[in-house]
PDB file of C-alpha atoms in Angstrom:
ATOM      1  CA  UNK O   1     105.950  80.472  88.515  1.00  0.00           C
ATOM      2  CA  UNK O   2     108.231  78.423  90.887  1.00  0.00           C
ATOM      3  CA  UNK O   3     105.784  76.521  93.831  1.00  0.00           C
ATOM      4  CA  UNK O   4     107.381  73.956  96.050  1.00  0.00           C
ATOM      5  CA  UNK O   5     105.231  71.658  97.517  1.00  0.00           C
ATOM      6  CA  UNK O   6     105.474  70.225 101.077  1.00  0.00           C
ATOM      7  CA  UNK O   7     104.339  66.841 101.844  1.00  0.00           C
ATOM      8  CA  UNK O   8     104.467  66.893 105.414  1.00  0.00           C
ATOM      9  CA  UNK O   9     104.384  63.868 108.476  1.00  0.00           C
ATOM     10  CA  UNK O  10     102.337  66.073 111.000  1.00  0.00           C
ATOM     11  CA  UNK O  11     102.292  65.984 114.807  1.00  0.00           C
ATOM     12  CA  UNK O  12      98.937  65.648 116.342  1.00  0.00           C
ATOM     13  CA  UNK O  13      97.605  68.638 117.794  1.00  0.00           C
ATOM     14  CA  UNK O  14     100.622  70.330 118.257  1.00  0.00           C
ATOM     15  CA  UNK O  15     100.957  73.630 115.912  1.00  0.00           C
ATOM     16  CA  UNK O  16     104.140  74.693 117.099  1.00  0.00           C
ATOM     17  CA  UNK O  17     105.871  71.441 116.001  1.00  0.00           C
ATOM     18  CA  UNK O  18     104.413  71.234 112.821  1.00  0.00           C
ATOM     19  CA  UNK O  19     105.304  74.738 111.964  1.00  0.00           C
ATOM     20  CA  UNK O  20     109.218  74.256 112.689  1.00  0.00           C
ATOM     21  CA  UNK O  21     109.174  71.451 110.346  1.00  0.00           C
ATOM     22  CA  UNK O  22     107.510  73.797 107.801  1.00  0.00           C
ATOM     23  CA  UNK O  23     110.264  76.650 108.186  1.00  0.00           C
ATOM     24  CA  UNK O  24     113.271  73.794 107.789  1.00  0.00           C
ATOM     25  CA  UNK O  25     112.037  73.117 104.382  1.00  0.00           C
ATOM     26  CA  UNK O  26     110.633  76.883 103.570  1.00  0.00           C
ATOM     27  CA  UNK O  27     114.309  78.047 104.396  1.00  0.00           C
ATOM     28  CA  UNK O  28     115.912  75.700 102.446  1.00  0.00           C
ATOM     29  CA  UNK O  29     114.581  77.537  99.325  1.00  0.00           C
ATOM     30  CA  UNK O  30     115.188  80.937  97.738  1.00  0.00           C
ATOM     31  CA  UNK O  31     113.033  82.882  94.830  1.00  0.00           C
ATOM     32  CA  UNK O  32     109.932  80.864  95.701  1.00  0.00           C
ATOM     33  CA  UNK O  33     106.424  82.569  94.800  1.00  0.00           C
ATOM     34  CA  UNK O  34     104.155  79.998  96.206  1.00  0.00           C
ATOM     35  CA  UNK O  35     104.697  77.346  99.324  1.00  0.00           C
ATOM     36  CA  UNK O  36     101.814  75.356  99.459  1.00  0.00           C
ATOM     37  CA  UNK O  37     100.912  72.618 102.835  1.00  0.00           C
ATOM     38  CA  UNK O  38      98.619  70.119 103.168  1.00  0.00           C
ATOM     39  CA  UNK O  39      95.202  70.463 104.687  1.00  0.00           C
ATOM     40  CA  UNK O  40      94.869  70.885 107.994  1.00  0.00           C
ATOM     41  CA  UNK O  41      98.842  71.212 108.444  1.00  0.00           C
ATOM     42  CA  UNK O  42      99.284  72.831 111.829  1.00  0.00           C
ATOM     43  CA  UNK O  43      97.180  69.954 113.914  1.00  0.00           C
ATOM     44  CA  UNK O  44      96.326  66.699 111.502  1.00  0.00           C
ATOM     45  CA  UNK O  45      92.539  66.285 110.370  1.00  0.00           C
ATOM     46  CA  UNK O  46      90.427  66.287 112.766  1.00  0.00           C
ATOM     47  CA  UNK O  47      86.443  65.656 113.067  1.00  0.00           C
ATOM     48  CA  UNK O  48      86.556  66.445 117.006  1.00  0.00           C
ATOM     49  CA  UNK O  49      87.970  69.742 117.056  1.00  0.00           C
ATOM     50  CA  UNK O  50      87.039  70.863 120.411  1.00  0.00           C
ATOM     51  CA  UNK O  51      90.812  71.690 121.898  1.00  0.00           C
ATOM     52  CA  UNK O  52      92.419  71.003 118.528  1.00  0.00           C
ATOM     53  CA  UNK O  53      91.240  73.702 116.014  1.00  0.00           C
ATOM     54  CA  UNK O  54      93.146  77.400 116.382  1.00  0.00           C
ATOM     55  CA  UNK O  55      90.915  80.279 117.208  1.00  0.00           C
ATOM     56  CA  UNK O  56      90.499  83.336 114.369  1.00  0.00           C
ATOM     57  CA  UNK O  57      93.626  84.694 115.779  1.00  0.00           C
ATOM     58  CA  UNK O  58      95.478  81.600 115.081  1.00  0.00           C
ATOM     59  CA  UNK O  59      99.047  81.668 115.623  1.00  0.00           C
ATOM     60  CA  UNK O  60      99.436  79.623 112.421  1.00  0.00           C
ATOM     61  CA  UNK O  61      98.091  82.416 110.471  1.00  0.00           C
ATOM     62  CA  UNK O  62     100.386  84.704 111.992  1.00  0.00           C
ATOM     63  CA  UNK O  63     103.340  82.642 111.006  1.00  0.00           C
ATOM     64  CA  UNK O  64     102.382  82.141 107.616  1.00  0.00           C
ATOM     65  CA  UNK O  65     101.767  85.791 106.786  1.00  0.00           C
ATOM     66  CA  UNK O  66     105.485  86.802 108.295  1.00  0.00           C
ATOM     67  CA  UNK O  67     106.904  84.022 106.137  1.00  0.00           C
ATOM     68  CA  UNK O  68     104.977  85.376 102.941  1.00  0.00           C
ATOM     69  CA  UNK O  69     106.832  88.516 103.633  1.00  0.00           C
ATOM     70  CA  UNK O  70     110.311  87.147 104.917  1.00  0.00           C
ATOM     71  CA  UNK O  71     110.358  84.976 101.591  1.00  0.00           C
ATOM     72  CA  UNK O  72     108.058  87.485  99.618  1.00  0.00           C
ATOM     73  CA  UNK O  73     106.189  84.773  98.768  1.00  0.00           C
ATOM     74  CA  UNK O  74     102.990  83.589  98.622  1.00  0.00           C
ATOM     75  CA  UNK O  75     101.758  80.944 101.382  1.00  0.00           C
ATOM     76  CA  UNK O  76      98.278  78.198 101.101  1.00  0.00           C
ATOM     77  CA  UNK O  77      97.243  75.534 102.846  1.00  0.00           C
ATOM     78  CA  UNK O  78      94.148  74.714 105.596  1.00  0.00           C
ATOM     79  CA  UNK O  79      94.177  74.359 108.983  1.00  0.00           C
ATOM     80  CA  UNK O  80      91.280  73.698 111.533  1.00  0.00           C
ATOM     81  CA  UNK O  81      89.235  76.986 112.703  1.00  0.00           C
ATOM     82  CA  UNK O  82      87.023  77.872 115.287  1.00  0.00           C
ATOM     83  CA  UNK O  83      85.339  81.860 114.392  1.00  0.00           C
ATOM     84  CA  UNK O  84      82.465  82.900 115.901  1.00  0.00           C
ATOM     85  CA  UNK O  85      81.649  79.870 117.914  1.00  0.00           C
ATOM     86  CA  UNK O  86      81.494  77.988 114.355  1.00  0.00           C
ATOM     87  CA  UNK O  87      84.367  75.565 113.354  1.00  0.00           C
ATOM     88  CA  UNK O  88      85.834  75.710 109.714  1.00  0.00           C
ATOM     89  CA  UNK O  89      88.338  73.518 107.697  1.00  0.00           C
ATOM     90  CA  UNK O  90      89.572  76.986 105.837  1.00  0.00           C
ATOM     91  CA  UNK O  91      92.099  76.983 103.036  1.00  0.00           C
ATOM     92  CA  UNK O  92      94.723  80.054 103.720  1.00  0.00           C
ATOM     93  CA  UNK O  93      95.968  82.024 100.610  1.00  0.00           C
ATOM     94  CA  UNK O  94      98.837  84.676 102.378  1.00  0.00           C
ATOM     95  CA  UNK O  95     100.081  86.945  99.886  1.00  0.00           C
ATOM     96  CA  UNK O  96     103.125  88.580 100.816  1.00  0.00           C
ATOM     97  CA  UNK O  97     102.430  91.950 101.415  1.00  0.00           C
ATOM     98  CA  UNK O  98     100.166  90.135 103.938  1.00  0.00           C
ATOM     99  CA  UNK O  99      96.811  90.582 101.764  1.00  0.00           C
ATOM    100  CA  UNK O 100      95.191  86.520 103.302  1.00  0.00           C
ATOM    101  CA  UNK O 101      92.269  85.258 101.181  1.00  0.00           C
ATOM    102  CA  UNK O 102      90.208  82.156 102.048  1.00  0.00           C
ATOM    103  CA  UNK O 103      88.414  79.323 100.882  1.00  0.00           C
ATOM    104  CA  UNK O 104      85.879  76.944 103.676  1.00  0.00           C
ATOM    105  CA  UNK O 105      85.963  74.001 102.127  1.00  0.00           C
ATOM    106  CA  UNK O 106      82.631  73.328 100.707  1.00  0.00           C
ATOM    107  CA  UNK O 107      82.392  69.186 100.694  1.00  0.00           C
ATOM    108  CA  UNK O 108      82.907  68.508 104.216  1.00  0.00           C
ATOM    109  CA  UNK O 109      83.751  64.283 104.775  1.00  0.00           C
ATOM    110  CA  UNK O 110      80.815  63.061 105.824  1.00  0.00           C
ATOM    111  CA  UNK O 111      81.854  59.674 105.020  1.00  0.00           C
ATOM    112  CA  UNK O 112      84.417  60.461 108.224  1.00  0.00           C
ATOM    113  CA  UNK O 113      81.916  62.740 110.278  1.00  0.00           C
ATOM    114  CA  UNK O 114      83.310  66.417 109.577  1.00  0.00           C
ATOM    115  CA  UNK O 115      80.074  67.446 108.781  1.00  0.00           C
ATOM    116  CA  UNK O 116      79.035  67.018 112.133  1.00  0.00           C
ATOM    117  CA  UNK O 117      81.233  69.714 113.842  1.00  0.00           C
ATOM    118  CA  UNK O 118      82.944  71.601 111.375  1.00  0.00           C
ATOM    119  CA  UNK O 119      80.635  74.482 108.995  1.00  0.00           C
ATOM    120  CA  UNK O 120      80.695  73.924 105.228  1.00  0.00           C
ATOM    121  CA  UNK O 121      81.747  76.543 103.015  1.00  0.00           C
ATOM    122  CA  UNK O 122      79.466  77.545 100.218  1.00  0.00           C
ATOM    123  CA  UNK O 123      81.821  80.145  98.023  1.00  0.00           C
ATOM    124  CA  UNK O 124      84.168  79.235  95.455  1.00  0.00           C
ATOM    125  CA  UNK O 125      87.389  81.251  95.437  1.00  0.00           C
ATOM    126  CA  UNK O 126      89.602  82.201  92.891  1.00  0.00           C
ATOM    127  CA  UNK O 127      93.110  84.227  94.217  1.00  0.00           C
ATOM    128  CA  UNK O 128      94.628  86.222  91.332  1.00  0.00           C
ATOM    129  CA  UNK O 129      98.307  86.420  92.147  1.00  0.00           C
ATOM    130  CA  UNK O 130     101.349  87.082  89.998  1.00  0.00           C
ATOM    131  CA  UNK O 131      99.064  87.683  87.051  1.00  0.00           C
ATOM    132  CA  UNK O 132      97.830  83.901  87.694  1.00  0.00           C
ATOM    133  CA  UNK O 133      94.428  82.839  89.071  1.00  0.00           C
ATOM    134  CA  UNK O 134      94.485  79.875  91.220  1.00  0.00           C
ATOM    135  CA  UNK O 135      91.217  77.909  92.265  1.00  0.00           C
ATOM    136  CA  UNK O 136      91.405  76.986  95.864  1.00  0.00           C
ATOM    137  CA  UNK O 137      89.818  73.540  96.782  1.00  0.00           C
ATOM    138  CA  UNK O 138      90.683  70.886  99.982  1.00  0.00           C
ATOM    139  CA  UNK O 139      90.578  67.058  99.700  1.00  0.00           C
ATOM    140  CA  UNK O 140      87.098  65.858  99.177  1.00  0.00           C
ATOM    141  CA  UNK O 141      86.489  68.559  96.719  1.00  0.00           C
ATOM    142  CA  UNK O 142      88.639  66.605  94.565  1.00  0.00           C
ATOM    143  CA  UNK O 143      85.700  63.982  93.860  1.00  0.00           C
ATOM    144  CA  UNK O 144      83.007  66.807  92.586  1.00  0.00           C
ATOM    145  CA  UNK O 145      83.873  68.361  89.602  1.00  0.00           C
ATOM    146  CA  UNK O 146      81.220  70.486  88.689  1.00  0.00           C
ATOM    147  CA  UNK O 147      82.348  72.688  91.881  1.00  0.00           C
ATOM    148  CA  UNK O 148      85.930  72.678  90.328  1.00  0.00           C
ATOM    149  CA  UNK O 149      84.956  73.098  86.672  1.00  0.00           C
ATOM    150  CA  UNK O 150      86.982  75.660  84.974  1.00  0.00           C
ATOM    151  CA  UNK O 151      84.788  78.462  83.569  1.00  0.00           C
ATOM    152  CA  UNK O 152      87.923  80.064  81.658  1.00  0.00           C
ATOM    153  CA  UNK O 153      88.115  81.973  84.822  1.00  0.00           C
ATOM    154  CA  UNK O 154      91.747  80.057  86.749  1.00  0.00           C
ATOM    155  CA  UNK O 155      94.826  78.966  85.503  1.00  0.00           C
ATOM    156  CA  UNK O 156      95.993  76.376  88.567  1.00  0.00           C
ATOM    157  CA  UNK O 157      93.902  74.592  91.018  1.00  0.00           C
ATOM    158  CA  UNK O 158      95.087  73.821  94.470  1.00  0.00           C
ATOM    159  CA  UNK O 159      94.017  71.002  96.137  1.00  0.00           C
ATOM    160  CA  UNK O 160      95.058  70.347  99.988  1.00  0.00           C
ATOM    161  CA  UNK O 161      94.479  67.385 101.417  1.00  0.00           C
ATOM    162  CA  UNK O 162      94.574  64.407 104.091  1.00  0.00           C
ATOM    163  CA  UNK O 163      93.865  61.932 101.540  1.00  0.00           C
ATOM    164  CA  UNK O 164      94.314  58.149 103.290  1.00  0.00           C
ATOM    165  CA  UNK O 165      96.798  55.761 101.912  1.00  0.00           C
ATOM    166  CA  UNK O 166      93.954  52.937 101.076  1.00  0.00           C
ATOM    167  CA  UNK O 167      92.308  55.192  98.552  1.00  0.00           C
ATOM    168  CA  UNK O 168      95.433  57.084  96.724  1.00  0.00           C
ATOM    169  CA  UNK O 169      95.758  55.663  93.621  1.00  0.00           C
ATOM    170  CA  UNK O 170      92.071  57.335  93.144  1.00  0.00           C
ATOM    171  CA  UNK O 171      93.609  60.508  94.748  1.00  0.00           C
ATOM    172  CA  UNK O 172      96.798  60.402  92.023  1.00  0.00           C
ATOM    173  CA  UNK O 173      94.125  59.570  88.879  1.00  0.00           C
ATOM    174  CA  UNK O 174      91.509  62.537  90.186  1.00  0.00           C
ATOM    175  CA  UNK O 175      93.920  65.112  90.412  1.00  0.00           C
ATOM    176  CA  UNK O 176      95.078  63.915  86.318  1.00  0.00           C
ATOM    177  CA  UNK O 177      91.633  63.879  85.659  1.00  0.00           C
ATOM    178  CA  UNK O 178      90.870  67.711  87.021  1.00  0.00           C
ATOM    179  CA  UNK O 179      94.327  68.830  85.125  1.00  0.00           C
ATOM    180  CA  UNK O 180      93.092  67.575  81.908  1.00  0.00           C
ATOM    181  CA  UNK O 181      89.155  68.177  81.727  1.00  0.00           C
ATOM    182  CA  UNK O 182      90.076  72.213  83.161  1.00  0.00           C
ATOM    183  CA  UNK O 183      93.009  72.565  80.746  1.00  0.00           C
ATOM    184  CA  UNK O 184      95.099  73.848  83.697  1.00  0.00           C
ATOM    185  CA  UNK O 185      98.102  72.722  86.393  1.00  0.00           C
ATOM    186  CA  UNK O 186      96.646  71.219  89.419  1.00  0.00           C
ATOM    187  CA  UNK O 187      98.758  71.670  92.347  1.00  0.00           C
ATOM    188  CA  UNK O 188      98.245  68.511  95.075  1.00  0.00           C
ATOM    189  CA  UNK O 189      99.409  68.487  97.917  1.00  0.00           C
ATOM    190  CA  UNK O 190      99.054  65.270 100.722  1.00  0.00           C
ATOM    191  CA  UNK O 191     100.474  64.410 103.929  1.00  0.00           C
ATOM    192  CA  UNK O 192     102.491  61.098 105.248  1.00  0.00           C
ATOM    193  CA  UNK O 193     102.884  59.704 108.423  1.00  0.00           C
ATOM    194  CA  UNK O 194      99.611  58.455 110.910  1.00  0.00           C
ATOM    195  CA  UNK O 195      96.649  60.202 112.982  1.00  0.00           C
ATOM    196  CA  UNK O 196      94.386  58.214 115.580  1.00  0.00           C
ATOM    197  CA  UNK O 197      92.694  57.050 112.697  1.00  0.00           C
ATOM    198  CA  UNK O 198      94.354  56.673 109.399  1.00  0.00           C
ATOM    199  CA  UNK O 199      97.773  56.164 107.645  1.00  0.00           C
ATOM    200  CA  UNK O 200      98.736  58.333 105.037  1.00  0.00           C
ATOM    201  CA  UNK O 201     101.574  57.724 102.451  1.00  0.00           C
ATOM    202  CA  UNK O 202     101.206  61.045  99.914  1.00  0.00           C
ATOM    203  CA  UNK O 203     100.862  60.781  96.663  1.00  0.00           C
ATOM    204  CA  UNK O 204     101.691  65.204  96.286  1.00  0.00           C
ATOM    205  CA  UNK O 205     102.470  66.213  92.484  1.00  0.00           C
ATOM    206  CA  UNK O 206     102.125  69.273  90.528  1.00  0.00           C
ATOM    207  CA  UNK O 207     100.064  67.950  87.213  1.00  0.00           C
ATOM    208  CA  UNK O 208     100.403  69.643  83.618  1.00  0.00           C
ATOM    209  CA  UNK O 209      97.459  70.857  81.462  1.00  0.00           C
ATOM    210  CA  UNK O 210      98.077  67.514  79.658  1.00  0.00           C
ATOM    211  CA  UNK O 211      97.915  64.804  82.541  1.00  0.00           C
ATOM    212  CA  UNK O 212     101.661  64.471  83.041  1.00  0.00           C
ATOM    213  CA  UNK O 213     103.476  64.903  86.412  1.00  0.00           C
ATOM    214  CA  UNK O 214     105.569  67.862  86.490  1.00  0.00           C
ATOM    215  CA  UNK O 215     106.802  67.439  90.458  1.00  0.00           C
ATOM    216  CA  UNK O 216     106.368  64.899  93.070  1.00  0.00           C
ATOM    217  CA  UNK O 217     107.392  63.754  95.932  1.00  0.00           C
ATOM    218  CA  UNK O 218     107.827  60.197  96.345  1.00  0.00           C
ATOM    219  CA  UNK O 219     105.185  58.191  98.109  1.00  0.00           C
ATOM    220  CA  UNK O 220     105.929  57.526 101.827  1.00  0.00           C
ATOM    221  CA  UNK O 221     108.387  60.028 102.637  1.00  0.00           C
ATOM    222  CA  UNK O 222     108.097  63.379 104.262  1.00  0.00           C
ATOM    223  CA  UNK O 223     110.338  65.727 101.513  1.00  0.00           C
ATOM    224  CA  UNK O 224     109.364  68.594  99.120  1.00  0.00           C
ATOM    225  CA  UNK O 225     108.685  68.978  95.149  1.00  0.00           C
ATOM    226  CA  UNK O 226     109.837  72.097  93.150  1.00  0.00           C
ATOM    227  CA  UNK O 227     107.652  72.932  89.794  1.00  0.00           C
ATOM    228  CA  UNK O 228     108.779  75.800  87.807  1.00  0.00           C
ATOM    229  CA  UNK O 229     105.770  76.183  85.701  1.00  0.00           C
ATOM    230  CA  UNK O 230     105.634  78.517  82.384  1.00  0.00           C
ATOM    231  CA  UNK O 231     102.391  80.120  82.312  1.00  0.00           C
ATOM    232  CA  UNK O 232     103.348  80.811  78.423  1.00  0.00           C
ATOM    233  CA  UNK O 233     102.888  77.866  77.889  1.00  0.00           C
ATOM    234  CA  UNK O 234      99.335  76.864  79.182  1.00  0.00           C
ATOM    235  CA  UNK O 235      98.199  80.527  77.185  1.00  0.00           C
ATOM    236  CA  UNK O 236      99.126  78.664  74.038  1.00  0.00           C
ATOM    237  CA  UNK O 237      97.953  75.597  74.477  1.00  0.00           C
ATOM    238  CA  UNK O 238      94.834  76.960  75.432  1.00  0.00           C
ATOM    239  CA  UNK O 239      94.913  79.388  71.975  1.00  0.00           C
ATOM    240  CA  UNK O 240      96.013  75.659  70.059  1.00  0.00           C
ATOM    241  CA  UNK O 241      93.149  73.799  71.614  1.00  0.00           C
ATOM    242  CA  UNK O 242      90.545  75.801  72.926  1.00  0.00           C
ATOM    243  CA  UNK O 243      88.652  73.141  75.018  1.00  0.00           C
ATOM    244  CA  UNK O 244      87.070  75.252  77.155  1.00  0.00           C
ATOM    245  CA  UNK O 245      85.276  77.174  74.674  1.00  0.00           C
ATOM    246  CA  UNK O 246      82.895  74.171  74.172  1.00  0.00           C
ATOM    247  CA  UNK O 247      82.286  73.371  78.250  1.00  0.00           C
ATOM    248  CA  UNK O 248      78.501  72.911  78.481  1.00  0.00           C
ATOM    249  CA  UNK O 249      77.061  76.099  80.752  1.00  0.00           C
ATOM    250  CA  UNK O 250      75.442  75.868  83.855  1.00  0.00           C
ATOM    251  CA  UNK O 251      74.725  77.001  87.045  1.00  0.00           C
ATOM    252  CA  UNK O 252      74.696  76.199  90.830  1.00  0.00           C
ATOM    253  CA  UNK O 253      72.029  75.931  92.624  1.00  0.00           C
TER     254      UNK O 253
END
């Protein structure tokens, strides 16, 4: 499975912008099955999304399902929601027959106030695509693993993000950590560039089974990764070393 990875600098607020900057890189690549974006890619975070977040027929949506099928390719990445009078940070998976599931992201920032405008999600979602399932999960997810504990039911996680430069080197370790203790690829994917509030320098990589980096893209810089990933590969490693036949059970409450 080929995925290239966009680590993106972002224009506030401004959808139409951020988009073009998308399609340069998207159309610089051929024989792609997944493009994945950071969270929130159309507009930057935001906590105030009054004026800011896209309504349910976002436009954004609209371009990322006829790039899925110009590309026949999948699409994923989040961008800020208002549906039903209720604002969501949702997670877009576009398949490219134009099939879109979703993920709201369940751990909403309080530490950064998203909880008080945006609507937490409460469903985990696993996209099967390609013959590979793929765990969908955006930024602060990252720090709770029991939500993103592998039950032998995905193969990847994705994990979007607007992860802020102070705290990266716990972003880069987490994302190892998830990789190794799910016995999967973890797909992470940052932005650069600034917001009204915070700096951002990256940090995206594609992460094996094992801990080691696959992809990257280097710190600082707006580019793109490519990870051709054999799924061969994680089958027998899995059959070699069957971790996750031992996880403890449990259940959420």
């Amino acid at each position: 499975m080929k995925i290239v990875i966009l680590q993106t600098d972002i224009v506030w607020a401004n959808p139409s912008a951020n988009i073009e900057k998308a399609d340069e890189i998207i159309n610089r690549h051929e024989g792609v099955d997944i493009f994945v974006l950071p969270e929130m890619f159309s507009t930057g975070f935001c906590t105030n999304p009054e004026g800011i977040a896209e309504k349910s027929n976002s436009g954004t949506l609209e371009w990322m399902k006829r790039t899925a099928q110009r590309k026949n390719c999948a699409m994923a990445g989040s961008i800020a929601l208002e549906d039903n009078g209720k604002y969501y940070n949702r997670f877009y998976f576009v398949h490219p027959g134009g099939t879109v599931d979703w993920y709201d992201k369940k751990h909403l920032f309080t530490f950064g106030g998203e909880h008080k405008r945006f609507t937490a999600g409460s469903k985990r979602i696993i996209v099967n695509y390609r013959g590979v399932r793929i765990l969908l999960q955006v930024c602060y997810d990252l720090r709770f693993p029991v939500w993103s504990r592998n039950r032998n039911d995905y193969d990847i996680a994705i994990y979007v993000a607007s992860w802020p430069t102070p705290r990266v080197e716990v972003w880069k370790l987490l994302l190892r950590a998830r990789a190794i203790e799910n016995q999967c690829y973890v797909v992470g994917v940052n932005r650069v560039g600034k917001d009204p509030d915070c700096d951002y320098i990256g940090g995206s990589a594609v992460i094996s089974p094992y801990g080691k980096v696959v992809a990257a893209c280097e710190d600082g810089n707006a580019c793109e990764a490519v990870a051709d990933i054999d799924m061969s590969e994680l089958e027998e490693f899995r059959k070699k070393f069957p971790v996750l036949n031992d996880a403890d059970s449990f259940e959420l409450v």
